Structure formats: C-alpha cells, structure tokens
Coordinates of C-alpha atoms in Angstrom, one line a residue:
M1 CA -24.1 -49.7 -15.8
L2 CA -25.8 -46.6 -17.6
K3 CA -29.0 -46.8 -19.2
P4 CA -29.1 -46.1 -23.1
S5 CA -31.3 -43.0 -22.4
T6 CA -29.2 -41.3 -19.8
I7 CA -25.9 -42.2 -22.2
D8 CA -28.2 -40.2 -25.0
E9 CA -28.9 -37.7 -22.4
K10 CA -25.3 -37.1 -21.5
R11 CA -23.9 -37.1 -25.0
G12 CA -27.0 -34.4 -25.8
K13 CA -25.7 -32.3 -23.2
S14 CA -22.1 -32.4 -23.8
T15 CA -23.1 -31.7 -27.7
M16 CA -25.1 -28.4 -26.7
M17 CA -22.2 -27.2 -24.3
I18 CA -19.6 -27.5 -27.1
R19 CA -21.9 -25.5 -29.4
R20 CA -22.5 -23.1 -26.9
F21 CA -18.8 -22.7 -26.3
L22 CA -18.6 -22.6 -30.2
R23 CA -20.1 -19.2 -30.1
Y24 CA -17.3 -17.3 -28.4
Y25 CA -15.5 -17.8 -31.7
S26 CA -17.6 -15.4 -33.2
P27 CA -16.3 -12.1 -32.4
Y28 CA -12.8 -13.7 -33.8
K29 CA -13.9 -15.9 -37.2
G30 CA -11.3 -14.1 -38.8
L31 CA -8.4 -14.9 -36.4
F32 CA -10.0 -18.2 -36.1
L33 CA -10.2 -18.8 -40.1
M34 CA -6.2 -17.9 -40.6
D35 CA -5.5 -20.0 -37.2
I36 CA -6.9 -23.1 -38.3
S37 CA -6.0 -22.7 -41.9
C38 CA -2.4 -22.3 -41.3
A39 CA -2.7 -25.4 -38.8
V40 CA -4.2 -27.5 -41.5
A41 CA -1.8 -26.3 -43.9
A42 CA 1.5 -26.7 -42.0
A43 CA 0.0 -30.4 -41.4
L44 CA -0.5 -31.2 -44.8
L45 CA 2.8 -30.0 -46.2
E46 CA 4.4 -32.4 -43.5
L47 CA 3.3 -35.1 -46.1
F48 CA 5.3 -33.7 -48.7
F49 CA 8.6 -35.1 -47.5
P50 CA 7.6 -38.8 -47.6
F51 CA 6.0 -38.2 -51.2
T52 CA 9.3 -36.7 -52.4
V53 CA 11.7 -39.2 -50.9
R54 CA 9.9 -42.0 -52.7
H55 CA 10.3 -40.2 -55.4
I56 CA 13.7 -39.6 -55.3
V57 CA 14.6 -43.2 -54.4
D58 CA 12.7 -45.2 -56.8
T59 CA 12.8 -42.7 -59.8
L60 CA 15.6 -40.0 -59.5
L61 CA 18.3 -42.2 -58.2
P62 CA 18.1 -44.7 -60.8
R63 CA 18.2 -42.4 -63.6
G64 CA 21.1 -40.5 -61.9
D65 CA 19.8 -36.9 -62.7
W66 CA 21.7 -34.9 -59.9
N67 CA 19.9 -31.6 -61.3
L68 CA 16.4 -33.3 -60.9
I69 CA 17.7 -34.7 -56.8
L70 CA 18.6 -31.2 -55.9
G71 CA 15.6 -29.3 -57.1
A72 CA 13.6 -31.6 -55.0
C73 CA 15.3 -31.1 -52.5
I74 CA 15.3 -27.0 -52.6
L75 CA 11.9 -27.5 -53.3
L76 CA 11.5 -29.5 -49.3
G77 CA 13.6 -26.7 -48.3
L78 CA 11.1 -23.7 -49.4
I79 CA 8.3 -26.0 -48.1
Y80 CA 9.7 -26.1 -44.6
I81 CA 10.7 -22.8 -45.1
V82 CA 6.8 -21.8 -45.5
N83 CA 5.7 -24.4 -43.0
T84 CA 8.2 -22.3 -40.4
V85 CA 6.3 -19.0 -41.3
L86 CA 2.9 -21.1 -40.7
K87 CA 3.9 -22.4 -37.3
F88 CA 4.6 -19.3 -36.0
V89 CA 1.2 -17.7 -37.0
V90 CA -0.4 -20.6 -35.3
G91 CA 2.0 -20.2 -32.1
Y92 CA 1.4 -16.7 -32.1
W93 CA -2.0 -15.7 -33.1
G94 CA -3.5 -19.0 -32.1
E95 CA -2.3 -18.1 -28.5
K96 CA -3.8 -14.5 -29.2
L97 CA -7.1 -16.3 -29.9
G98 CA -7.3 -18.4 -26.7
L99 CA -6.5 -15.2 -24.8
Y100 CA -8.9 -13.0 -26.4
I101 CA -11.6 -15.7 -25.6
E102 CA -10.7 -16.0 -21.8
T103 CA -10.6 -12.3 -21.5
D104 CA -14.0 -11.9 -22.8
L105 CA -15.2 -14.8 -20.4
R106 CA -13.4 -13.4 -17.4
I107 CA -15.1 -9.9 -18.2
E108 CA -18.6 -11.9 -18.5
I109 CA -18.3 -13.8 -15.5
Y110 CA -17.3 -10.7 -13.3
T111 CA -20.2 -8.8 -14.7
H112 CA -22.5 -11.4 -13.8
L113 CA -21.8 -12.0 -10.4
Q114 CA -21.9 -8.1 -9.8
K115 CA -25.5 -8.6 -10.6
L116 CA -26.3 -11.6 -8.4
S117 CA -27.9 -11.1 -5.2
F118 CA -26.2 -11.3 -1.7
R119 CA -28.0 -14.8 -1.0
F120 CA -26.0 -16.4 -4.0
F121 CA -22.5 -15.1 -2.2
D122 CA -23.9 -16.3 1.0
N123 CA -23.7 -19.5 -0.3
H124 CA -20.9 -20.0 -2.4
K125 CA -17.3 -19.6 -0.8
Q126 CA -14.9 -16.6 -2.2
G127 CA -12.1 -19.3 -2.9
Q128 CA -14.4 -21.2 -5.4
L129 CA -15.4 -18.2 -7.1
A130 CA -12.0 -16.8 -7.3
S131 CA -10.7 -20.6 -8.8
R132 CA -13.4 -20.0 -11.2
I133 CA -12.5 -16.8 -12.5
T134 CA -8.6 -17.9 -12.5
N135 CA -7.8 -21.5 -13.2
D136 CA -10.9 -22.6 -14.8
L137 CA -10.5 -19.8 -17.2
M138 CA -7.1 -20.6 -18.3
D139 CA -8.2 -24.2 -18.9
I140 CA -10.7 -22.6 -20.9
G141 CA -8.5 -20.4 -22.7
N142 CA -5.9 -23.2 -23.6
M143 CA -8.7 -25.4 -24.9
A144 CA -9.9 -22.5 -27.1
H145 CA -6.7 -22.3 -28.8
Y146 CA -5.3 -26.0 -28.6
G147 CA -8.7 -27.6 -28.9
P148 CA -10.1 -27.1 -32.5
E149 CA -6.4 -26.7 -33.8
H150 CA -5.2 -30.0 -32.6
F151 CA -8.3 -31.6 -33.1
L152 CA -8.1 -30.6 -36.8
I153 CA -4.5 -30.8 -37.4
S154 CA -4.2 -34.3 -36.0
T155 CA -7.8 -35.2 -38.4
F156 CA -6.3 -33.9 -41.3
T157 CA -2.9 -35.3 -41.1
L158 CA -3.7 -38.6 -39.8
A159 CA -6.4 -39.0 -42.8
G160 CA -3.6 -37.9 -45.2
A161 CA -1.0 -40.3 -44.3
M162 CA -3.6 -43.0 -44.0
V163 CA -4.4 -42.6 -47.6
M164 CA -0.9 -42.6 -48.6
M165 CA 0.0 -45.6 -46.5
F166 CA -3.0 -47.5 -48.1
H167 CA -1.8 -46.6 -51.6
A168 CA 1.7 -47.6 -50.9
N169 CA 0.7 -50.9 -49.3
W170 CA -2.6 -51.6 -48.3
Q171 CA -2.0 -54.7 -46.5
L172 CA 1.0 -53.5 -44.3
A173 CA -1.5 -50.5 -44.0
L174 CA -4.4 -52.0 -42.3
P175 CA -2.9 -54.0 -39.3
L176 CA -1.0 -50.5 -38.8
S177 CA -4.6 -48.4 -38.9
L178 CA -6.0 -51.0 -36.4
F179 CA -3.2 -50.2 -34.0
V180 CA -3.6 -46.5 -34.4
V181 CA -7.5 -46.9 -33.8
I182 CA -6.7 -48.8 -30.2
L183 CA -4.4 -46.4 -29.3
L184 CA -7.1 -43.7 -30.0
A185 CA -9.5 -45.3 -28.1
I186 CA -7.2 -45.7 -25.0
N187 CA -6.8 -41.9 -25.2
M188 CA -10.8 -41.9 -25.3
H189 CA -10.7 -44.1 -22.1
F190 CA -8.1 -41.8 -20.3
M191 CA -10.1 -38.6 -21.2
R192 CA -13.2 -39.7 -19.7
R193 CA -11.4 -40.7 -16.3
L194 CA -9.7 -37.2 -16.3
V195 CA -12.9 -35.3 -16.3
V196 CA -13.8 -37.2 -13.0
T197 CA -10.7 -36.2 -11.6
R198 CA -10.9 -32.8 -12.8
K199 CA -14.4 -32.4 -11.0
R200 CA -12.9 -33.6 -7.7
M201 CA -9.7 -31.2 -8.4
F202 CA -11.8 -28.2 -8.7
G203 CA -13.7 -28.9 -5.1
A204 CA -10.4 -29.3 -3.5
V205 CA -9.0 -26.1 -5.0
G206 CA -12.1 -24.4 -4.1
G207 CA -11.6 -25.5 -0.3
F208 CA -8.3 -24.6 -0.3
L209 CA -8.6 -21.2 -1.9
S210 CA -11.0 -20.3 0.8
R211 CA -8.8 -21.6 3.8
L212 CA -5.7 -19.6 2.3
E213 CA -8.0 -16.4 2.3
D214 CA -9.5 -16.9 5.9
G215 CA -5.6 -17.4 6.9
I216 CA -4.2 -14.4 5.1
G217 CA -7.1 -12.1 5.8
G218 CA -7.8 -13.2 9.2
I219 CA -4.0 -13.1 10.6
R220 CA -4.5 -10.6 13.1
V221 CA -7.2 -12.6 14.8
V222 CA -5.2 -15.7 14.5
Q223 CA -2.0 -14.2 15.8
A224 CA -4.3 -12.3 18.6
F225 CA -5.4 -15.9 19.9
A226 CA -2.2 -17.6 19.3
N227 CA -3.7 -20.2 17.1
E228 CA -1.4 -20.1 14.7
D229 CA -0.9 -24.2 14.8
H230 CA -4.5 -24.9 14.4
Q231 CA -5.1 -22.5 11.8
K232 CA -1.8 -24.5 9.8
K233 CA -3.6 -27.6 10.6
L234 CA -6.5 -26.7 9.1
F235 CA -4.4 -25.6 6.1
V236 CA -2.4 -28.6 5.9
S237 CA -5.7 -30.5 5.5
D238 CA -6.9 -28.7 2.8
N239 CA -3.5 -28.3 1.0
Q240 CA -3.1 -32.2 1.3
R241 CA -6.7 -32.7 0.0
F242 CA -5.5 -30.7 -3.3
C243 CA -2.1 -32.6 -3.2
E244 CA -4.0 -35.8 -3.4
A245 CA -6.9 -34.4 -6.1
K246 CA -3.9 -33.1 -8.4
I247 CA -1.5 -36.6 -8.0
D248 CA -5.1 -38.4 -9.4
G249 CA -4.6 -36.2 -12.1
F250 CA -1.0 -36.5 -12.9
K251 CA -1.4 -40.4 -12.4
N252 CA -3.8 -40.3 -15.2
V253 CA -1.9 -37.9 -17.5
A254 CA 1.3 -40.2 -16.8
Q255 CA -0.3 -43.6 -17.5
N256 CA -1.6 -41.9 -20.8
E257 CA 1.3 -40.7 -21.8
A258 CA 3.2 -43.8 -21.3
V259 CA 1.0 -46.0 -23.3
T260 CA 0.9 -43.3 -25.9
Y261 CA 4.6 -43.5 -25.9
M262 CA 4.8 -47.2 -26.1
F263 CA 2.5 -47.6 -29.4
I264 CA 3.9 -44.4 -31.0
S265 CA 7.2 -46.0 -30.8
L266 CA 6.2 -49.6 -31.8
L267 CA 4.2 -47.8 -34.8
P268 CA 7.3 -47.4 -36.7
V269 CA 9.4 -50.3 -35.4
L270 CA 6.0 -52.4 -37.2
A271 CA 6.4 -50.2 -40.4
L272 CA 9.9 -51.1 -40.5
L273 CA 9.5 -54.8 -39.9
G274 CA 6.6 -55.5 -42.2
G275 CA 8.1 -53.1 -44.9
S276 CA 11.2 -55.1 -44.8
W277 CA 9.3 -58.5 -45.3
F278 CA 7.5 -57.2 -48.1
T279 CA 10.5 -55.4 -50.0
L280 CA 12.5 -58.9 -49.7
N281 CA 9.4 -60.3 -51.1
G282 CA 9.8 -58.3 -53.9
R283 CA 6.4 -56.6 -53.3
M284 CA 7.6 -53.1 -52.2
T285 CA 10.6 -50.8 -53.5
G286 CA 13.0 -49.5 -51.6
G287 CA 11.8 -46.0 -52.1
E288 CA 8.2 -47.3 -50.9
L289 CA 9.6 -48.8 -47.9
F290 CA 11.3 -45.5 -47.3
S291 CA 8.4 -43.6 -47.5
F292 CA 6.3 -45.9 -45.5
I293 CA 8.3 -45.5 -42.7
L294 CA 8.6 -41.8 -42.9
I295 CA 4.7 -41.9 -43.1
A296 CA 4.4 -44.0 -40.2
N297 CA 6.8 -41.2 -38.2
V298 CA 4.0 -38.6 -39.6
I299 CA 1.7 -40.1 -37.8
V300 CA 3.2 -40.0 -34.4
M301 CA 2.8 -36.2 -34.3
P302 CA -1.3 -36.2 -34.7
I303 CA -1.5 -38.9 -32.1
R304 CA 0.6 -37.0 -29.7
M305 CA -1.8 -34.0 -30.5
L306 CA -4.7 -36.2 -29.5
A307 CA -3.1 -37.3 -26.5
A308 CA -2.5 -33.4 -25.6
F309 CA -6.2 -32.8 -26.3
S310 CA -7.5 -35.6 -24.4
V311 CA -5.9 -33.8 -21.4
R312 CA -6.9 -30.4 -22.5
F313 CA -10.4 -31.2 -23.4
P314 CA -11.6 -32.5 -20.5
N315 CA -9.8 -29.9 -18.2
G316 CA -11.2 -27.0 -20.7
M317 CA -15.1 -28.6 -20.9
A318 CA -14.6 -28.8 -17.0
G319 CA -13.7 -25.2 -16.5
F320 CA -16.4 -24.2 -19.3
K321 CA -19.2 -26.0 -17.3
N322 CA -18.3 -24.2 -13.9
F323 CA -18.1 -21.0 -15.9
V324 CA -21.6 -21.8 -17.5
E325 CA -22.8 -22.9 -14.0
I326 CA -22.5 -19.2 -12.8
I327 CA -23.6 -17.5 -16.0
D328 CA -27.0 -19.5 -15.8
T329 CA -27.7 -18.5 -12.5
E330 CA -30.4 -16.0 -12.7
P331 CA -30.1 -12.8 -10.7
E332 CA -32.6 -13.5 -7.8
I333 CA -33.1 -9.6 -7.9
K334 CA -33.3 -7.5 -11.0
D335 CA -35.1 -5.1 -13.1
A336 CA -38.5 -5.6 -13.5
P337 CA -39.3 -5.1 -17.5
D338 CA -41.3 -1.9 -17.1
A339 CA -39.0 -0.5 -14.0
V340 CA -38.4 3.1 -14.3
E341 CA -35.7 5.4 -13.4
V342 CA -35.6 7.7 -10.8
S343 CA -33.7 10.9 -10.4
S344 CA -34.7 12.0 -7.0
L345 CA -36.6 11.0 -4.2
R346 CA -38.2 12.8 -1.4
G347 CA -37.7 9.8 1.0
D348 CA -41.3 8.7 2.4
I349 CA -40.7 5.0 2.9
R350 CA -43.6 2.2 3.6
Y351 CA -43.3 -1.2 4.6
E352 CA -46.5 -2.8 3.9
Q353 CA -47.1 -6.6 5.5
V354 CA -43.6 -7.2 4.6
S355 CA -42.1 -10.9 5.7
F356 CA -38.6 -12.2 5.1
G357 CA -36.6 -15.3 5.9
Y358 CA -33.0 -16.4 5.0
R359 CA -34.1 -19.9 4.9
E360 CA -37.7 -21.4 3.7
D361 CA -38.1 -22.9 7.3
S362 CA -37.0 -19.8 9.2
T363 CA -38.6 -16.1 9.4
V364 CA -36.5 -13.3 10.5
L365 CA -39.3 -10.5 9.4
N366 CA -43.2 -11.3 10.1
T367 CA -45.7 -8.8 8.4
I368 CA -44.1 -5.7 9.1
D369 CA -45.9 -2.4 8.9
L370 CA -44.0 0.9 8.9
S371 CA -44.0 4.3 7.8
V372 CA -41.2 6.8 7.7
Q373 CA -41.8 10.3 6.7
A374 CA -39.7 12.1 4.6
G375 CA -36.4 13.8 6.7
E376 CA -37.5 11.7 9.5
T377 CA -34.9 10.0 11.7
V378 CA -35.8 6.7 12.8
A379 CA -33.9 4.4 15.0
F380 CA -34.3 0.6 15.1
V381 CA -33.0 -1.0 18.5
G382 CA -33.9 -4.6 19.9
T383 CA -32.1 -8.0 20.4
S384 CA -29.6 -9.4 18.1
G385 CA -31.4 -11.4 15.4
A386 CA -34.2 -9.5 15.6
G387 CA -34.2 -8.1 12.1
K388 CA -32.8 -4.4 12.3
T389 CA -30.0 -4.7 9.4
T390 CA -32.4 -7.2 7.3
L391 CA -34.9 -4.4 7.5
C392 CA -32.4 -2.2 5.9
S393 CA -31.5 -4.5 3.4
L394 CA -34.7 -5.1 2.2
L395 CA -35.1 -1.4 1.3
L396 CA -31.8 -1.5 -0.9
R397 CA -33.3 -4.8 -2.5
F398 CA -29.9 -6.6 -1.4
Y399 CA -32.8 -9.6 -0.8
E400 CA -36.2 -9.7 -2.0
A401 CA -39.1 -9.5 0.4
D402 CA -40.9 -12.7 0.4
E403 CA -44.1 -11.3 1.1
G404 CA -45.6 -7.6 1.1
R405 CA -44.1 -4.7 -0.4
I406 CA -41.6 -1.7 0.4
T407 CA -42.6 1.7 -1.4
I408 CA -40.7 5.0 -1.6
D409 CA -42.8 8.1 -2.5
G410 CA -45.6 5.6 -2.9
M411 CA -43.9 3.6 -5.5
D412 CA -43.0 -0.1 -5.2
I413 CA -39.3 -0.3 -5.0
R414 CA -39.4 -3.6 -7.3
K415 CA -40.7 -1.1 -10.1
L416 CA -37.7 0.9 -9.8
K417 CA -34.4 0.6 -11.7
L418 CA -31.9 -1.1 -9.3
A419 CA -29.3 1.3 -10.2
S420 CA -31.4 4.4 -9.7
L421 CA -33.1 2.9 -6.1
R422 CA -29.3 2.5 -4.8
Q423 CA -28.1 6.0 -5.9
Q424 CA -30.8 7.3 -3.9
I425 CA -29.7 5.3 -0.7
G426 CA -26.1 5.6 1.4
V427 CA -25.4 3.3 3.7
V428 CA -22.6 4.0 6.7
Q429 CA -21.9 0.6 8.3
Q430 CA -20.0 -0.7 11.5
D431 CA -17.2 -2.5 9.1
V432 CA -16.4 -0.1 6.6
F433 CA -15.2 -1.8 3.6
L434 CA -12.3 0.6 2.0
F435 CA -10.3 -0.2 -1.2
S436 CA -6.7 -1.0 -1.3
G437 CA -6.0 2.5 -2.6
S438 CA -5.6 5.9 -1.6
I439 CA -7.5 8.2 0.6
G440 CA -9.0 10.0 -2.2
E441 CA -9.6 7.0 -4.3
N442 CA -12.2 5.8 -1.6
I443 CA -13.6 8.9 -0.8
R444 CA -14.1 9.5 -4.7
F445 CA -16.1 6.1 -4.7
G446 CA -19.3 8.1 -3.8
K447 CA -19.3 10.3 -6.8
L448 CA -16.8 9.0 -9.3
G449 CA -16.3 12.3 -11.1
A450 CA -16.3 14.4 -8.2
T451 CA -13.7 17.1 -8.6
E452 CA -10.5 18.2 -6.2
E453 CA -12.6 20.7 -4.7
E454 CA -15.6 18.5 -4.0
L455 CA -13.4 15.9 -2.5
W456 CA -11.7 18.3 -0.1
E457 CA -15.4 19.7 0.9
A458 CA -16.8 16.3 1.6
A459 CA -13.6 15.6 3.5
R460 CA -14.1 18.8 5.8
R461 CA -17.7 17.8 6.5
A462 CA -16.7 14.2 7.8
Q463 CA -13.8 16.3 10.2
L464 CA -11.5 14.6 7.9
D465 CA -9.5 17.2 6.2
D466 CA -6.7 17.7 9.0
F467 CA -5.8 14.6 9.0
I468 CA -5.5 14.5 5.3
R469 CA -3.3 17.6 5.3
E470 CA -1.1 16.1 7.8
Q471 CA -0.2 13.3 5.5
P472 CA 3.0 13.9 3.1
A473 CA 1.0 12.4 0.3
G474 CA -2.6 14.2 0.9
M475 CA -5.4 12.5 -0.9
D476 CA -3.0 10.3 -2.5
T477 CA -2.3 8.6 0.6
L478 CA -2.3 4.6 0.5
I479 CA -4.1 3.4 3.3
G480 CA -3.4 -0.5 2.9
E481 CA -5.6 -3.3 2.1
R482 CA -9.0 -2.7 3.7
G483 CA -7.4 0.6 5.3
V484 CA -5.1 -1.5 7.6
K485 CA -3.2 1.7 8.0
L486 CA -5.7 3.6 9.4
S487 CA -7.7 3.9 12.7
G488 CA -11.3 3.0 13.3
G489 CA -12.4 6.8 13.6
Q490 CA -10.4 7.5 10.1
R491 CA -12.0 4.7 8.5
Q492 CA -15.6 5.9 9.6
R493 CA -14.7 9.0 8.4
I494 CA -13.8 8.1 5.1
A495 CA -17.0 6.6 5.0
I496 CA -19.1 9.5 6.2
A497 CA -17.1 11.9 3.4
R498 CA -17.9 9.3 0.9
M499 CA -21.8 9.9 1.6
F500 CA -21.5 13.5 1.6
L501 CA -20.2 12.9 -2.2
K502 CA -22.9 10.5 -2.8
N503 CA -25.5 13.0 -1.3
P504 CA -28.3 10.6 -1.1
P505 CA -31.9 11.6 0.0
I506 CA -32.5 8.2 2.3
L507 CA -28.9 7.6 5.0
I508 CA -28.7 4.0 6.4
L509 CA -26.5 4.0 9.6
D510 CA -25.9 0.6 10.7
E511 CA -24.2 0.4 13.9
A512 CA -21.8 3.1 12.2
T513 CA -20.0 4.1 15.6
S514 CA -20.5 0.9 17.9
S515 CA -16.9 -0.1 17.5
L516 CA -15.3 3.6 18.3
D517 CA -14.4 4.9 21.7
T518 CA -16.2 7.5 23.4
L519 CA -14.2 10.7 22.3
T520 CA -14.0 9.4 18.6
E521 CA -17.6 8.4 18.8
S522 CA -18.9 11.7 19.7
S523 CA -16.8 13.4 17.1
I524 CA -18.1 11.1 14.7
L525 CA -21.7 11.4 15.6
Q526 CA -21.5 15.2 15.1
A527 CA -20.4 14.3 11.4
L528 CA -23.3 12.1 11.0
A529 CA -25.6 14.8 12.7
E530 CA -24.7 16.9 9.6
L531 CA -24.9 14.1 7.1
A532 CA -28.2 13.2 8.4
Q533 CA -30.2 16.6 7.9
G534 CA -32.5 17.0 5.6
R535 CA -32.5 13.5 4.7
T536 CA -34.7 10.4 5.6
T537 CA -32.4 8.6 8.2
L538 CA -32.6 5.1 9.2
I539 CA -30.1 4.3 12.5
I540 CA -29.3 0.8 13.8
A541 CA -28.1 1.0 16.9
H542 CA -27.3 -0.9 20.1
R543 CA -25.9 2.1 22.3
L544 CA -28.9 4.0 23.0
A545 CA -27.5 7.3 24.3
T546 CA -26.6 7.7 20.6
I547 CA -30.5 7.7 19.2
R548 CA -32.3 9.5 22.2
H549 CA -32.6 12.5 19.9
A550 CA -34.1 10.1 16.8
D551 CA -37.8 11.3 15.9
R552 CA -38.8 8.0 16.3
I553 CA -37.3 4.8 17.8
V554 CA -38.7 1.5 17.0
V555 CA -38.6 -1.6 18.9
L556 CA -38.2 -4.9 17.0
T557 CA -38.5 -8.6 18.4
E558 CA -38.7 -11.8 16.5
E559 CA -42.5 -11.4 16.6
G560 CA -42.0 -8.0 14.7
I561 CA -42.3 -4.0 16.0
A562 CA -43.1 -4.2 19.8
E563 CA -42.8 -1.0 20.6
E564 CA -42.4 2.9 18.8
G565 CA -42.1 6.4 19.8
G566 CA -39.8 9.0 21.4
H567 CA -36.9 8.6 23.9
E568 CA -38.9 9.9 26.7
E569 CA -42.4 8.3 25.4
L570 CA -40.6 4.9 25.3
L571 CA -39.1 5.1 28.6
R572 CA -42.5 6.1 30.4
K573 CA -44.2 3.3 29.0
N574 CA -41.8 0.9 30.8
G575 CA -41.6 -1.9 28.3
I576 CA -38.8 -3.5 26.5
Y577 CA -37.2 -0.3 25.5
S578 CA -37.2 1.1 29.4
N579 CA -35.6 -2.3 30.2
L580 CA -33.0 -1.8 27.9
H581 CA -32.2 1.7 28.6
R582 CA -31.4 0.4 32.4
A583 CA -29.5 -2.3 31.8
Q584 CA -27.3 0.0 29.9
V585 CA -27.0 2.9 31.9
G586 CA -27.2 0.8 35.2
A587 CA -30.2 2.4 36.8

C-alpha cells in the first residue's frame, strides 16, 4: 500500500505534467477557445429537447394550441441546425488543433534529438526513438484535441442534466446520480490500469521496431549467412510480446466499454421504472416523465465521452511523459555561455593531458599529449580499441573529454561554438553515410547553397564526374537507400566530393579506403591526396602502405602514445610500428 506522501508526490507530478502540457495550447489560444466554446454550446443545446418536450406535453397539448406546438418544434429544428454547424466546427477545427500541437511537438523533439551527443544514441534503441516520434505523438495529438473537449463537454452536459433531473424530481434524481458516480469511479479504475498497460506496450513496441529495422536494414547480411529462420524467430518473439501487450490493453478497454454499456443502458430503464412509479402515484406529470427519460438519455452521451477520455488520456499522458523524458535530457555537449564563433582556423591542434572513457569503469585514452602543426599530415595506427577514432571524435566534440583539454589555434574547443567548430572539420569515413536522394543532393550536403558549377568542380576533383556524365539523369541520378545502387568506390568519391565542397581547414580520414580493392584504393588515394593539400590532416588507417608518406605517424596503444615519427624513422626503431609493418608486408 502506498504511503500518503508517495501518493501526494505522484499527484503533484501528474499535476505538473498536465500544466506543462497545457502550455502547448498557447500559440493556438483562439482556435482552442473557439473549439471549446462550440463544443460546450453544442452540449448545452442538447438539453433544450427534454425541456421542450416537457413543456409541450404538460402545457401545449392540454391547450390544444397547434400553432405553439408547431412553433416549438420549428425552434427545436433551428437549434439542431445550429448544433450541426457547431459540431462541424468542433470536428474539423478541433482536429486541426490537435494536429498543430502534434506537429509542434514533433519538430521540438526532432530538433532536440539533433542536439544530443553520440553517448545518448549509444544508449537508446532507434526503434524506441522512432516510436516516440510517431506513435506517442499521435496519442498526444488525439489527447490534445479530444481531452479538454470531451472533459468539458461531459462536465457541462452532466451538470446541466443533473440540475434538470433534480428540478424535475429530486427523489428520483438522487439514486440515479449515485448510479452515475459509481460508473465514473469504475472508469477511473480502468484508467489507472490502462496507464500501466500503456507503459508495458511502449517497451514492447520499441523492441519490435528495433528488430524490424535490424531485419530490413541488415537483409543483405541475413541472406548472406542464410539466417532468415533465425532472424524470423527473433522477430516473431518480439512481435508476440508486442501482441500480448496490445491484447492486455484491448482487454482493459473492452472491460471498460462493457461495464459502461451496461450501466448507461440501465440508466434510462431505471428512470422509466422510477418515473412510472411516481407518475402512477400522482407525484409526476406525463411531461415530467417524458422529460426525465430524455434527460437520462442525454446523460448517456457525456458518460460515453468520459469513457473515451479514460482511454485517450492515459495513452496521451504516457506518450507525453516519454516526450518529456527526451526533451528534459540535457545535451551533454553544448555551447558554453561565452562560446565564440570562428569563421576560419589555421589548424594547429593540441591534445593536453586528455583522458576519456565511454563508461565510468573503463578508459580508452590516458593522459594523451599531442601536437599537430597547421598543414601537417599525421597518421594514427595501432591495435583495435587503442582509441584512434575516439581521439578524432573528441576533436569534433562528438564526445567530451573526461580530463584535459583540446585546443585549435590555441583556443579551447569548448570555448568555440559547436556549429562553427564542426564547419572547420571534414570527415571521410570507411562507412560512408549517403542519403536516399540523388548524387547531386548528397554532394551538396557539404555546402547546401552550392551552385551547379561548384557541384561539378567537386565531382571532378573527386574523380567522379565521368561516372556522373554516364548516367542518363546525371546529377539527379537516384542512388537508393544509403547509396545501395553504388559501388564502395563510388560512395567514397561522393563523400570526398562532399568534402571538396565543404573545404574545411582540418580533415579527418577514418579508414577511408580500407574496404576497397587495390585498384580502386589507388584511385581514391589520389583524390584524397589532392583533398589533403594545404590542410591539417589526421589519418586513421590499418594499411600502413597508405600512410607511409605522412609527415608523422603516431602509434597508439591502450597505455597511450607508444611511438611517433616518420615511416623510415619508426622502421629503424624496430618497435611496435616495425612489427606491424613486417606483419603486413610478410617480411
């Protein structure tokens, strides 16, 4: 059993969460007020029918005044015409309101995700993030539209109907109102159960989407190893968990709807039974009986709305809590308050006592001291896991150094604005990421405002222009998802052309040719050599033949920098580099 302090704390958090959500209505106050006003007006107009029926039966019929009866019915018809217009406004503009808020939330979460460091994405599944941007936000959009609307409509309608019932016969209204209270309590019970079920379903859908992405994105690997059955078993397992979680949700919803249906069906029956007894005993008129039964039927609508609200609200709030969890994640790496913009850098780089680990219990880099002069080409070699790529990732501030500092041109990179720092550094990796557009779009990513002439010049310098001219669509040639229609060498050339467009003073080549054949590698190395001219270049490579002309070679081990110097100098030392060289050349 929860302690009172724990219950109060949970209520406080829920209240704060609701208040925070309501802020997203601020840009659309006019639309929100119009939607709610029309919804409440439509709900209150529904109460005119029972009141008019009572007046006709008890007053106008005994008089036999057909003209007044006709006038009252015409008035009711006009009211329903007005109500039709109001309901259209609520249905159309209310949906737009929910969609606008959903769209704003989606832009906000996407923008925030772009600010988060690599460490955040290392620790979160893509499927879960995709679910939060799609499924969760659709639930929030539904709640944004229907939540306040259903709550206010049902509250006003229920309150108005209850007043009319008590005015007609308080003795009959009292047990019926208790009947309604019991039904509302049942709805609240199912709402709490749905919150728990929704949390479980979110975890299941995240795993399901991650498995789906792996299966589709890695289909070539799956088929290459003939492991379709294995992957299918994993998918079926995750899909089954997702199915079971949804079934639990369906069960709660079905139970809620069944109980609600039973109670709202009995409500008019009880009104008819009790009203008939009071009428037979001369304590109610025929008009009051008709009116009472109609009012009982009017109460059905707000109760149904509250039942729907009890489903939408927990789904929407669970989605909003997931949304807030990401939004409240502070970017690990962000601009310092006094960060400055840099438009150009020479490229003097210094690592001063730099240490870093991906986890608190392990260290990848230990007190690294290293200087790179502007225009110098420095290659990093060593065993896997020695921290070569990590060293370059720290320069870009993809991760933050745990100790020490890194400077460029004497300026601490933490004092430079992130966007301007990364504009000064270009990266060409082994695993080139290309977008599923055209060749031109992918090259232009290096400089979004580039002209056609600049695109072709970058392609020429990357030795890609002949290939592009051979394509019927030229620069508009579609390359498929992640460049699947291109060869490895063609993808690398696009990445190099992208760098020629960006034209950064500092260049990082991370295993840029390790997956290519010898002939293609030789061609790519020529393009990279031209790209590196006049730039500070950091090269990560396992093939020592590709870096022998580097100005300096740095050998990294798990203990730090073990050796550094030129190719011939390191061979003469007969140390780690010499051993690596002998292992590769077989001498």
